[in-house]
Short mmCIF file of N, CA and C in Angstrom, two decimals:
data_model
loop_
_atom_site.label_atom_id
_atom_site.label_comp_id
_atom_site.label_asym_id
_atom_site.label_seq_id
_atom_site.Cartn_x
_atom_site.Cartn_y
_atom_site.Cartn_z
N MET C 1 21.75 10.87 -45.41
CA MET C 1 22.91 11.27 -44.63
C MET C 1 22.52 12.19 -43.47
N ARG C 2 21.59 13.10 -43.71
CA ARG C 2 21.16 14.01 -42.64
C ARG C 2 20.55 13.24 -41.48
N ARG C 3 19.76 12.21 -41.81
CA ARG C 3 19.15 11.41 -40.75
C ARG C 3 20.20 10.71 -39.92
N LEU C 4 21.22 10.19 -40.57
CA LEU C 4 22.30 9.51 -39.87
C LEU C 4 23.04 10.48 -38.96
N THR C 5 23.32 11.68 -39.45
CA THR C 5 23.98 12.69 -38.65
C THR C 5 23.12 13.07 -37.45
N PHE C 6 21.82 13.26 -37.68
CA PHE C 6 20.91 13.59 -36.58
C PHE C 6 20.88 12.47 -35.56
N PHE C 7 20.83 11.22 -36.01
CA PHE C 7 20.80 10.07 -35.11
C PHE C 7 22.03 10.06 -34.21
N PHE C 8 23.21 10.25 -34.78
CA PHE C 8 24.43 10.24 -33.97
C PHE C 8 24.49 11.43 -33.02
N ALA C 9 24.04 12.59 -33.46
CA ALA C 9 24.01 13.76 -32.58
C ALA C 9 23.06 13.53 -31.41
N ALA C 10 21.89 12.96 -31.70
CA ALA C 10 20.92 12.66 -30.64
C ALA C 10 21.48 11.62 -29.68
N ALA C 11 22.14 10.61 -30.21
CA ALA C 11 22.72 9.56 -29.36
C ALA C 11 23.80 10.13 -28.46
N LEU C 12 24.61 11.04 -28.97
CA LEU C 12 25.65 11.66 -28.14
C LEU C 12 25.04 12.51 -27.04
N THR C 13 23.97 13.23 -27.37
CA THR C 13 23.31 14.06 -26.37
C THR C 13 22.72 13.20 -25.26
N VAL C 14 22.02 12.15 -25.63
CA VAL C 14 21.44 11.25 -24.63
C VAL C 14 22.54 10.57 -23.84
N GLY C 15 23.59 10.15 -24.50
CA GLY C 15 24.70 9.48 -23.83
C GLY C 15 25.39 10.36 -22.81
N ALA C 16 25.44 11.66 -23.08
CA ALA C 16 26.10 12.58 -22.15
C ALA C 16 25.35 12.68 -20.83
N CYS C 17 24.05 12.43 -20.88
CA CYS C 17 23.22 12.53 -19.68
C CYS C 17 22.85 11.17 -19.11
N ALA C 18 23.35 10.10 -19.71
CA ALA C 18 22.86 8.77 -19.37
C ALA C 18 23.57 8.13 -18.19
N GLY C 19 24.65 8.70 -17.70
CA GLY C 19 25.34 8.09 -16.57
C GLY C 19 24.48 8.13 -15.33
N PRO C 20 24.81 7.32 -14.36
CA PRO C 20 24.01 7.31 -13.13
C PRO C 20 24.26 8.56 -12.29
N PRO C 21 23.28 8.98 -11.53
CA PRO C 21 23.48 10.12 -10.64
C PRO C 21 24.40 9.73 -9.48
N PRO C 22 24.97 10.72 -8.82
CA PRO C 22 25.88 10.43 -7.70
C PRO C 22 25.21 9.60 -6.61
N ASN C 23 25.99 8.71 -6.03
CA ASN C 23 25.50 7.90 -4.91
C ASN C 23 25.37 8.75 -3.66
N VAL C 24 24.59 8.26 -2.74
CA VAL C 24 24.41 8.90 -1.44
C VAL C 24 25.55 8.44 -0.54
N SER C 25 26.24 9.37 0.06
CA SER C 25 27.36 9.04 0.94
C SER C 25 26.88 8.43 2.25
N ALA C 26 27.70 7.56 2.78
CA ALA C 26 27.39 6.94 4.07
C ALA C 26 27.55 7.96 5.19
N LEU C 27 26.76 7.80 6.23
CA LEU C 27 26.86 8.63 7.43
C LEU C 27 28.04 8.15 8.27
N ALA C 28 28.34 8.87 9.33
CA ALA C 28 29.48 8.53 10.20
C ALA C 28 29.40 7.11 10.75
N ASP C 29 28.18 6.63 10.99
CA ASP C 29 28.03 5.27 11.54
C ASP C 29 27.99 4.19 10.45
N GLY C 30 28.19 4.59 9.20
CA GLY C 30 28.21 3.64 8.10
C GLY C 30 26.86 3.41 7.45
N SER C 31 25.79 3.91 8.05
CA SER C 31 24.46 3.75 7.47
C SER C 31 24.26 4.80 6.36
N VAL C 32 23.19 4.64 5.62
CA VAL C 32 22.87 5.56 4.54
C VAL C 32 21.46 6.08 4.76
N ASP C 33 21.25 7.37 4.57
CA ASP C 33 19.94 8.00 4.72
C ASP C 33 19.02 7.44 3.62
N GLN C 34 18.04 6.64 4.01
CA GLN C 34 17.17 5.97 3.04
C GLN C 34 16.28 6.94 2.27
N VAL C 35 15.98 8.09 2.84
CA VAL C 35 15.20 9.10 2.11
C VAL C 35 16.02 9.60 0.93
N LEU C 36 17.31 9.83 1.14
CA LEU C 36 18.17 10.28 0.05
C LEU C 36 18.36 9.19 -1.00
N VAL C 37 18.40 7.94 -0.58
CA VAL C 37 18.49 6.82 -1.53
C VAL C 37 17.23 6.79 -2.40
N GLU C 38 16.06 6.98 -1.78
CA GLU C 38 14.82 7.05 -2.56
C GLU C 38 14.85 8.26 -3.49
N GLY C 39 15.36 9.37 -3.00
CA GLY C 39 15.46 10.58 -3.83
C GLY C 39 16.34 10.37 -5.05
N ARG C 40 17.43 9.63 -4.87
CA ARG C 40 18.32 9.31 -5.99
C ARG C 40 17.57 8.48 -7.02
N SER C 41 16.81 7.52 -6.56
CA SER C 41 16.03 6.66 -7.45
C SER C 41 15.01 7.48 -8.25
N VAL C 42 14.29 8.36 -7.58
CA VAL C 42 13.32 9.22 -8.25
C VAL C 42 14.04 10.12 -9.24
N TYR C 43 15.15 10.72 -8.82
CA TYR C 43 15.92 11.60 -9.70
C TYR C 43 16.35 10.86 -10.95
N GLU C 44 16.84 9.65 -10.77
CA GLU C 44 17.32 8.87 -11.91
C GLU C 44 16.18 8.55 -12.88
N SER C 45 15.00 8.25 -12.37
CA SER C 45 13.91 7.87 -13.26
C SER C 45 13.13 9.05 -13.83
N LYS C 46 13.10 10.19 -13.14
CA LYS C 46 12.25 11.30 -13.57
C LYS C 46 12.99 12.57 -13.98
N CYS C 47 14.23 12.75 -13.53
CA CYS C 47 14.87 14.05 -13.68
C CYS C 47 16.12 14.06 -14.57
N VAL C 48 16.83 12.95 -14.61
CA VAL C 48 18.10 12.88 -15.34
C VAL C 48 17.96 13.32 -16.79
N GLN C 49 16.85 12.95 -17.43
CA GLN C 49 16.67 13.24 -18.84
C GLN C 49 16.79 14.73 -19.15
N CYS C 50 16.35 15.58 -18.27
CA CYS C 50 16.41 17.02 -18.51
C CYS C 50 17.51 17.73 -17.74
N HIS C 51 17.77 17.29 -16.52
CA HIS C 51 18.72 18.01 -15.66
C HIS C 51 20.12 17.39 -15.65
N GLY C 52 20.29 16.26 -16.33
CA GLY C 52 21.60 15.61 -16.40
C GLY C 52 21.85 14.73 -15.20
N SER C 53 22.72 13.76 -15.40
CA SER C 53 22.97 12.76 -14.35
C SER C 53 23.57 13.37 -13.09
N GLU C 54 24.31 14.45 -13.23
CA GLU C 54 24.92 15.09 -12.06
C GLU C 54 24.32 16.46 -11.78
N GLY C 55 23.15 16.72 -12.37
CA GLY C 55 22.50 18.01 -12.17
C GLY C 55 23.15 19.13 -12.95
N GLN C 56 23.94 18.79 -13.97
CA GLN C 56 24.68 19.78 -14.74
C GLN C 56 23.82 20.57 -15.71
N GLY C 57 22.57 20.17 -15.87
CA GLY C 57 21.68 20.89 -16.77
C GLY C 57 21.69 20.27 -18.16
N GLY C 58 20.82 20.75 -18.97
CA GLY C 58 20.63 20.28 -20.34
C GLY C 58 19.38 20.98 -20.84
N ARG C 59 18.33 20.20 -21.11
CA ARG C 59 17.04 20.82 -21.44
C ARG C 59 16.49 21.54 -20.22
N GLY C 60 16.78 21.00 -19.04
CA GLY C 60 16.36 21.61 -17.78
C GLY C 60 17.51 22.40 -17.17
N LYS C 61 17.20 23.20 -16.20
CA LYS C 61 18.20 24.05 -15.56
C LYS C 61 19.24 23.24 -14.79
N GLN C 62 20.40 23.84 -14.62
CA GLN C 62 21.47 23.25 -13.82
C GLN C 62 21.05 23.29 -12.35
N LEU C 63 21.22 22.15 -11.68
CA LEU C 63 20.84 22.04 -10.27
C LEU C 63 22.06 21.95 -9.36
N ASN C 64 23.16 21.43 -9.88
CA ASN C 64 24.32 21.20 -9.02
C ASN C 64 25.07 22.51 -8.75
N GLU C 65 26.18 22.38 -8.03
CA GLU C 65 27.04 23.53 -7.68
C GLU C 65 26.28 24.63 -6.96
N GLY C 66 25.27 24.24 -6.17
CA GLY C 66 24.52 25.20 -5.36
C GLY C 66 23.42 25.95 -6.09
N ASN C 67 23.25 25.68 -7.39
CA ASN C 67 22.24 26.41 -8.16
C ASN C 67 20.83 26.17 -7.68
N VAL C 68 20.52 24.94 -7.26
CA VAL C 68 19.17 24.66 -6.78
C VAL C 68 18.88 25.44 -5.49
N LEU C 69 19.89 25.62 -4.65
CA LEU C 69 19.70 26.37 -3.40
C LEU C 69 19.50 27.85 -3.67
N LEU C 70 20.13 28.36 -4.71
CA LEU C 70 19.94 29.77 -5.08
C LEU C 70 18.53 29.99 -5.64
N ALA C 71 18.08 29.06 -6.47
CA ALA C 71 16.77 29.20 -7.10
C ALA C 71 15.63 28.98 -6.10
N TYR C 72 15.86 28.08 -5.14
CA TYR C 72 14.82 27.71 -4.16
C TYR C 72 15.43 27.74 -2.77
N PRO C 73 15.39 28.89 -2.11
CA PRO C 73 16.03 29.03 -0.81
C PRO C 73 15.50 28.07 0.26
N THR C 74 14.26 27.63 0.11
CA THR C 74 13.70 26.70 1.09
C THR C 74 13.29 25.40 0.40
N GLN C 75 13.31 24.34 1.16
CA GLN C 75 12.87 23.05 0.65
C GLN C 75 11.41 23.13 0.23
N ALA C 76 10.60 23.83 1.01
CA ALA C 76 9.17 23.96 0.70
C ALA C 76 8.94 24.64 -0.65
N SER C 77 9.71 25.68 -0.95
CA SER C 77 9.53 26.38 -2.23
C SER C 77 9.91 25.47 -3.40
N GLN C 78 10.90 24.64 -3.22
CA GLN C 78 11.30 23.71 -4.27
C GLN C 78 10.27 22.60 -4.45
N ILE C 79 9.74 22.07 -3.35
CA ILE C 79 8.70 21.05 -3.44
C ILE C 79 7.48 21.61 -4.17
N GLU C 80 7.10 22.83 -3.86
CA GLU C 80 5.96 23.46 -4.53
C GLU C 80 6.21 23.56 -6.04
N PHE C 81 7.43 23.96 -6.43
CA PHE C 81 7.75 24.08 -7.84
C PHE C 81 7.72 22.72 -8.55
N VAL C 82 8.32 21.72 -7.94
CA VAL C 82 8.35 20.38 -8.54
C VAL C 82 6.93 19.82 -8.61
N SER C 83 6.12 20.09 -7.62
CA SER C 83 4.73 19.62 -7.62
C SER C 83 3.91 20.25 -8.73
N ASN C 84 4.03 21.56 -8.90
CA ASN C 84 3.18 22.31 -9.82
C ASN C 84 3.77 22.51 -11.21
N GLY C 85 5.11 22.45 -11.30
CA GLY C 85 5.75 22.70 -12.58
C GLY C 85 5.56 24.13 -13.04
N LYS C 86 6.24 24.47 -14.15
CA LYS C 86 6.09 25.80 -14.75
C LYS C 86 6.90 25.81 -16.03
N GLY C 87 6.34 26.37 -17.08
CA GLY C 87 7.06 26.41 -18.35
C GLY C 87 7.33 25.00 -18.85
N MET C 88 8.59 24.70 -19.14
CA MET C 88 8.97 23.37 -19.63
C MET C 88 9.00 22.32 -18.53
N MET C 89 9.01 22.75 -17.28
CA MET C 89 9.05 21.82 -16.16
C MET C 89 7.67 21.23 -15.94
N PRO C 90 7.54 19.90 -16.11
CA PRO C 90 6.23 19.29 -15.88
C PRO C 90 5.88 19.26 -14.40
N ALA C 91 4.58 19.19 -14.11
CA ALA C 91 4.10 19.07 -12.74
C ALA C 91 4.18 17.60 -12.33
N PHE C 92 4.84 17.35 -11.20
CA PHE C 92 4.98 15.98 -10.71
C PHE C 92 4.10 15.70 -9.50
N GLY C 93 3.27 16.66 -9.10
CA GLY C 93 2.42 16.50 -7.93
C GLY C 93 1.43 15.36 -8.03
N SER C 94 0.99 15.04 -9.24
CA SER C 94 0.05 13.94 -9.41
C SER C 94 0.75 12.64 -9.81
N ILE C 95 2.07 12.71 -9.98
CA ILE C 95 2.85 11.54 -10.39
C ILE C 95 3.60 10.94 -9.21
N LEU C 96 4.16 11.82 -8.37
CA LEU C 96 4.96 11.39 -7.22
C LEU C 96 4.16 11.55 -5.93
N THR C 97 4.43 10.68 -4.99
CA THR C 97 3.82 10.83 -3.66
C THR C 97 4.50 11.98 -2.93
N ASP C 98 3.91 12.42 -1.84
CA ASP C 98 4.53 13.47 -1.02
C ASP C 98 5.91 13.03 -0.55
N ALA C 99 6.04 11.77 -0.15
CA ALA C 99 7.33 11.25 0.31
C ALA C 99 8.37 11.26 -0.82
N GLU C 100 7.95 10.91 -2.02
CA GLU C 100 8.88 10.93 -3.16
C GLU C 100 9.29 12.35 -3.51
N LEU C 101 8.35 13.29 -3.45
CA LEU C 101 8.67 14.69 -3.71
C LEU C 101 9.71 15.19 -2.71
N GLU C 102 9.48 14.92 -1.44
CA GLU C 102 10.44 15.34 -0.42
C GLU C 102 11.79 14.68 -0.64
N ALA C 103 11.78 13.40 -0.98
CA ALA C 103 13.04 12.67 -1.16
C ALA C 103 13.84 13.23 -2.33
N VAL C 104 13.20 13.46 -3.47
CA VAL C 104 13.95 13.95 -4.63
C VAL C 104 14.45 15.38 -4.40
N VAL C 105 13.65 16.19 -3.73
CA VAL C 105 14.09 17.55 -3.43
C VAL C 105 15.28 17.52 -2.46
N ARG C 106 15.20 16.71 -1.43
CA ARG C 106 16.34 16.59 -0.52
C ARG C 106 17.58 16.11 -1.26
N TYR C 107 17.42 15.13 -2.16
CA TYR C 107 18.56 14.61 -2.92
C TYR C 107 19.21 15.73 -3.73
N THR C 108 18.41 16.54 -4.43
CA THR C 108 19.01 17.61 -5.24
C THR C 108 19.68 18.67 -4.38
N ARG C 109 19.17 18.89 -3.18
CA ARG C 109 19.74 19.91 -2.30
C ARG C 109 20.96 19.42 -1.54
N GLU C 110 20.96 18.13 -1.17
CA GLU C 110 22.00 17.61 -0.28
C GLU C 110 23.08 16.80 -0.97
N VAL C 111 22.79 16.25 -2.15
CA VAL C 111 23.77 15.38 -2.80
C VAL C 111 24.35 16.01 -4.06
N LEU C 112 23.50 16.60 -4.90
CA LEU C 112 24.01 17.21 -6.12
C LEU C 112 24.79 18.43 -5.75
#
């Protein structure tokens, strides 16, 4: 019975974070910033599991509602943190390209 309870609790936790991240809004001319689209893709594949689909937090810190801007006043400081990691945050510098790092950081700063 304990295993069954644990399984359902784990499924609910994963399910709460399993929705897709917010879409990138169209610009005034109807086009979409492709860097932000790439950032959304990276966020969905690498970040949602810990930071939640909307950046609401979970195992990782909350990023939405301006929290990422408070923690990392500059884009460069956030890229450095994501690249090197710290504590529970893994280092993504050897996993993501420089372009992917910039894209995911821009996505968290501009969309979440």
